[in-house]
PDB file of C-alpha atoms in Angstrom:
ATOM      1  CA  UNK Z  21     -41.087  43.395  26.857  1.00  0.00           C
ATOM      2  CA  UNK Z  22     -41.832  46.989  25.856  1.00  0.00           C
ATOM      3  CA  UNK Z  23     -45.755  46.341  26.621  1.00  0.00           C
ATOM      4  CA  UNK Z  24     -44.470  45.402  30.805  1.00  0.00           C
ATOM      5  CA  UNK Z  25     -45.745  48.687  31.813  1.00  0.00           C
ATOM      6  CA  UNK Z  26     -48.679  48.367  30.456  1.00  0.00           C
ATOM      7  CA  UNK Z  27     -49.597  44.591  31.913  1.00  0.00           C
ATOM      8  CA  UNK Z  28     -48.476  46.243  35.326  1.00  0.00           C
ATOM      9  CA  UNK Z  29     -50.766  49.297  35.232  1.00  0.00           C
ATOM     10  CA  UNK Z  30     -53.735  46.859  34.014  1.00  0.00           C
ATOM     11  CA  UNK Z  31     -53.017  44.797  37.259  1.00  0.00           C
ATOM     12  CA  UNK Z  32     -52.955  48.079  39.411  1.00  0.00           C
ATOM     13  CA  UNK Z  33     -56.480  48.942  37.436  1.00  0.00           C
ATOM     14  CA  UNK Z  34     -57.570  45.827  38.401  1.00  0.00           C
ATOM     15  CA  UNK Z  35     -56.768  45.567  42.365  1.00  0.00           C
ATOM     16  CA  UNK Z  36     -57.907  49.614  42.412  1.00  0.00           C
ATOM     17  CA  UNK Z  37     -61.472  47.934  41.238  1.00  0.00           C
ATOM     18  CA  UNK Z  38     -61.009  45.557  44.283  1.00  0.00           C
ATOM     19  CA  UNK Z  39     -61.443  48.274  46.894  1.00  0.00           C
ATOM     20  CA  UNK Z  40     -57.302  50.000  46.206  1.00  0.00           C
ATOM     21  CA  UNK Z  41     -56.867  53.550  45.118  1.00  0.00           C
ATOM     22  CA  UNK Z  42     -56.694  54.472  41.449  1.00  0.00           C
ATOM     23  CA  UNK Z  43     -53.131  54.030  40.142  1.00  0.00           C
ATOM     24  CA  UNK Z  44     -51.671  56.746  37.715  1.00  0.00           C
ATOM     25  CA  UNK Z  45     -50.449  55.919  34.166  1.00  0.00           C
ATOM     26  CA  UNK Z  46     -47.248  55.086  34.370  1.00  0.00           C
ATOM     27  CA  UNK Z  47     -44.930  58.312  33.540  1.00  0.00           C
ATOM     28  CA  UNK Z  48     -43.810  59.096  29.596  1.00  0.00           C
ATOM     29  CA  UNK Z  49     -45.159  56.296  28.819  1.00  0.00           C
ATOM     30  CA  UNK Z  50     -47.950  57.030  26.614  1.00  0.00           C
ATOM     31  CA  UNK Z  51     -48.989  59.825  24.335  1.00  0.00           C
ATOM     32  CA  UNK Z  52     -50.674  62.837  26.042  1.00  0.00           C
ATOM     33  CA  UNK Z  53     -53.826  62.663  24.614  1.00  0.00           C
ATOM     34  CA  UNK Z  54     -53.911  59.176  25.833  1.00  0.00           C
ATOM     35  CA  UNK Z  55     -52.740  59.266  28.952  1.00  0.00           C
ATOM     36  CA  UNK Z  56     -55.928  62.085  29.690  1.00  0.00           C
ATOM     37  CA  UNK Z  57     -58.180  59.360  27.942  1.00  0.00           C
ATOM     38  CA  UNK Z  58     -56.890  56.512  30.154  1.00  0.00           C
ATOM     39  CA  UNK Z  59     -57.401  59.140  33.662  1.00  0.00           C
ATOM     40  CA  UNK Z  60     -60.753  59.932  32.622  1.00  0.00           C
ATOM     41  CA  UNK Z  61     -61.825  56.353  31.388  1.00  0.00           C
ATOM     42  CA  UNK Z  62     -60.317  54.540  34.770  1.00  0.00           C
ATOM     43  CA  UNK Z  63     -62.370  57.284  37.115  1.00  0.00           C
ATOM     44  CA  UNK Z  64     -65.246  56.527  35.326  1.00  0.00           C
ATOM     45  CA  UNK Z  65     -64.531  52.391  36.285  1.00  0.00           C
ATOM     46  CA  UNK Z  66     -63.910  53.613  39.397  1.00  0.00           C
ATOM     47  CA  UNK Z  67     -67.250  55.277  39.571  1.00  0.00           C
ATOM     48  CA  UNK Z  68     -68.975  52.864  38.164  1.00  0.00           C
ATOM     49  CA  UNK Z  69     -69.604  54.522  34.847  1.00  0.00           C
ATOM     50  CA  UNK Z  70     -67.300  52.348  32.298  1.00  0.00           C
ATOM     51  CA  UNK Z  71     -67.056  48.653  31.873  1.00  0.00           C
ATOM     52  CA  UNK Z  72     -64.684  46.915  34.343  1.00  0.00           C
ATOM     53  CA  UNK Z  73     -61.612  47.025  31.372  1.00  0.00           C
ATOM     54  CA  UNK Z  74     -59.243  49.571  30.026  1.00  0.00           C
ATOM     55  CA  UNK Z  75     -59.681  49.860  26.310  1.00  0.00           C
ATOM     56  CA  UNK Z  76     -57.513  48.096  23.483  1.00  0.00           C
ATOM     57  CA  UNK Z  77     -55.220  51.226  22.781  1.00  0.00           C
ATOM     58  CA  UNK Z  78     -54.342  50.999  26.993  1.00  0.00           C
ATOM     59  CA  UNK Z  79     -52.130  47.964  26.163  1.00  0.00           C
ATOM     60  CA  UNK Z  80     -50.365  48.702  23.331  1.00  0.00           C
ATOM     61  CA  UNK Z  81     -46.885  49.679  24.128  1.00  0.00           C
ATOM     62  CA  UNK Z  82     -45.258  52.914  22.625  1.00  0.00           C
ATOM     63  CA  UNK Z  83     -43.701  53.331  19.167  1.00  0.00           C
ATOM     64  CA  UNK Z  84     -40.074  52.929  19.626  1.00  0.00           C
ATOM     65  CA  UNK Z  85     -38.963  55.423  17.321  1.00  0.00           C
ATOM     66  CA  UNK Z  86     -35.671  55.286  18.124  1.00  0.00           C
ATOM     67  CA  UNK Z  87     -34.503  51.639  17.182  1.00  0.00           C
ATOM     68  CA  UNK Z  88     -33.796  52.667  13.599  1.00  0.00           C
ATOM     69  CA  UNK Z  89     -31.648  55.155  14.488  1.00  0.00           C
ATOM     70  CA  UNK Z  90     -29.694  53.268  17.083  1.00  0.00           C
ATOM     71  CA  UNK Z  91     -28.737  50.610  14.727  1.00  0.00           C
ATOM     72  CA  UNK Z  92     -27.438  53.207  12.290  1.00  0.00           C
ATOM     73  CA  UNK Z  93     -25.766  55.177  14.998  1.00  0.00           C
ATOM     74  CA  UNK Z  94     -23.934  51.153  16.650  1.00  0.00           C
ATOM     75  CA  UNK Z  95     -23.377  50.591  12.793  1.00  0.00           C
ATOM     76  CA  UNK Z  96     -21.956  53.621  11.896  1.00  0.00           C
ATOM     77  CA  UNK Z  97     -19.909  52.760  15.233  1.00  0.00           C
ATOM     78  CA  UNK Z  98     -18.593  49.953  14.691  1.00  0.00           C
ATOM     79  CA  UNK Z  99     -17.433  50.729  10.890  1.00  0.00           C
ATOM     80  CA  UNK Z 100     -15.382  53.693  11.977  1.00  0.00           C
ATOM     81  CA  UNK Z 101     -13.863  50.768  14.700  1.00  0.00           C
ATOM     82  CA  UNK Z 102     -13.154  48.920  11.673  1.00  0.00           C
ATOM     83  CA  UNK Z 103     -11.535  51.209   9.727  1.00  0.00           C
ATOM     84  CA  UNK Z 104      -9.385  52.885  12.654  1.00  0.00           C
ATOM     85  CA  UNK Z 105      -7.951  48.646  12.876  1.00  0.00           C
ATOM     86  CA  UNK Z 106      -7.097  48.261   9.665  1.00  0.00           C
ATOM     87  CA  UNK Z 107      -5.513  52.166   9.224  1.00  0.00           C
ATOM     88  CA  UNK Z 108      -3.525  51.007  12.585  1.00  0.00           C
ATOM     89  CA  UNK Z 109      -2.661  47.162  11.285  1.00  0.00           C
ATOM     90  CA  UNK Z 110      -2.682  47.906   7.578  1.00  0.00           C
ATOM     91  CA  UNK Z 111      -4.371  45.830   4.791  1.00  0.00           C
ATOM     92  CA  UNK Z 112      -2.800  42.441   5.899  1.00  0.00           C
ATOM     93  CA  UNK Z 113      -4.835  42.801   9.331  1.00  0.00           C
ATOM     94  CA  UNK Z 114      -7.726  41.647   7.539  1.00  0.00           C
ATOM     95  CA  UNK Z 115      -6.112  38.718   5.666  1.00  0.00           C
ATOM     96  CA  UNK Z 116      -4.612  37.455   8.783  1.00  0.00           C
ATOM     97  CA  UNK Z 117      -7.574  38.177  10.940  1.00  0.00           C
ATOM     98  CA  UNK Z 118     -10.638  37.029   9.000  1.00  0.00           C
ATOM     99  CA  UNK Z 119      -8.967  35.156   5.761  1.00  0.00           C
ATOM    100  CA  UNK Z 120      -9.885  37.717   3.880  1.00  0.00           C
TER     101      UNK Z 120
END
């Protein structure tokens, strides 16, 4: 699940408000900006200052901005495959290999 970080940091939150140390953000996981916000927002729980939660954006897991290229990259991939088979076997590869 790409939000698993997340659910394990909100534990780690959670058992830090239970008399533990404060946990860190896990690392590269979020944004910069909201990695700062989620430091100063758990000190304040810890202090007593915030309500006993981390905020919505704490849970959502990271754009994965690069799916869309890694499915052109594997497609582009396995079409070259492709083609280097059927320049090796010839035209009558396919036929025989996929009735086509």
């Amino acid at each position: 699940d790409g939000d698993t970080l997340a659910r394990d940091y909100r534990r780690d939150v959670g058992r830090a408000l239970n008399g533990g140390a404060a946990p860190e953000p896990p690392t590269h996981f979020y944004p910069p900006e909201i990695e700062r916000a989620l430091r100063a927002h758990v000190a304040g729980m810890m202090a007593g200052q915030e309500a006993p939660h981390l905020p919505d954006y704490a849970m959502t897991a990271p754009d994965a901005a690069w799916r869309a290229r890694g499915a052109i990259v594997i497609g582009n991939w396995l079409a070259a495959i492709a083609s280097r088979k059927i320049a090796a076997n010839g035209p009558t590869y396919l036929r025989a290999r996929w009735g086509g």
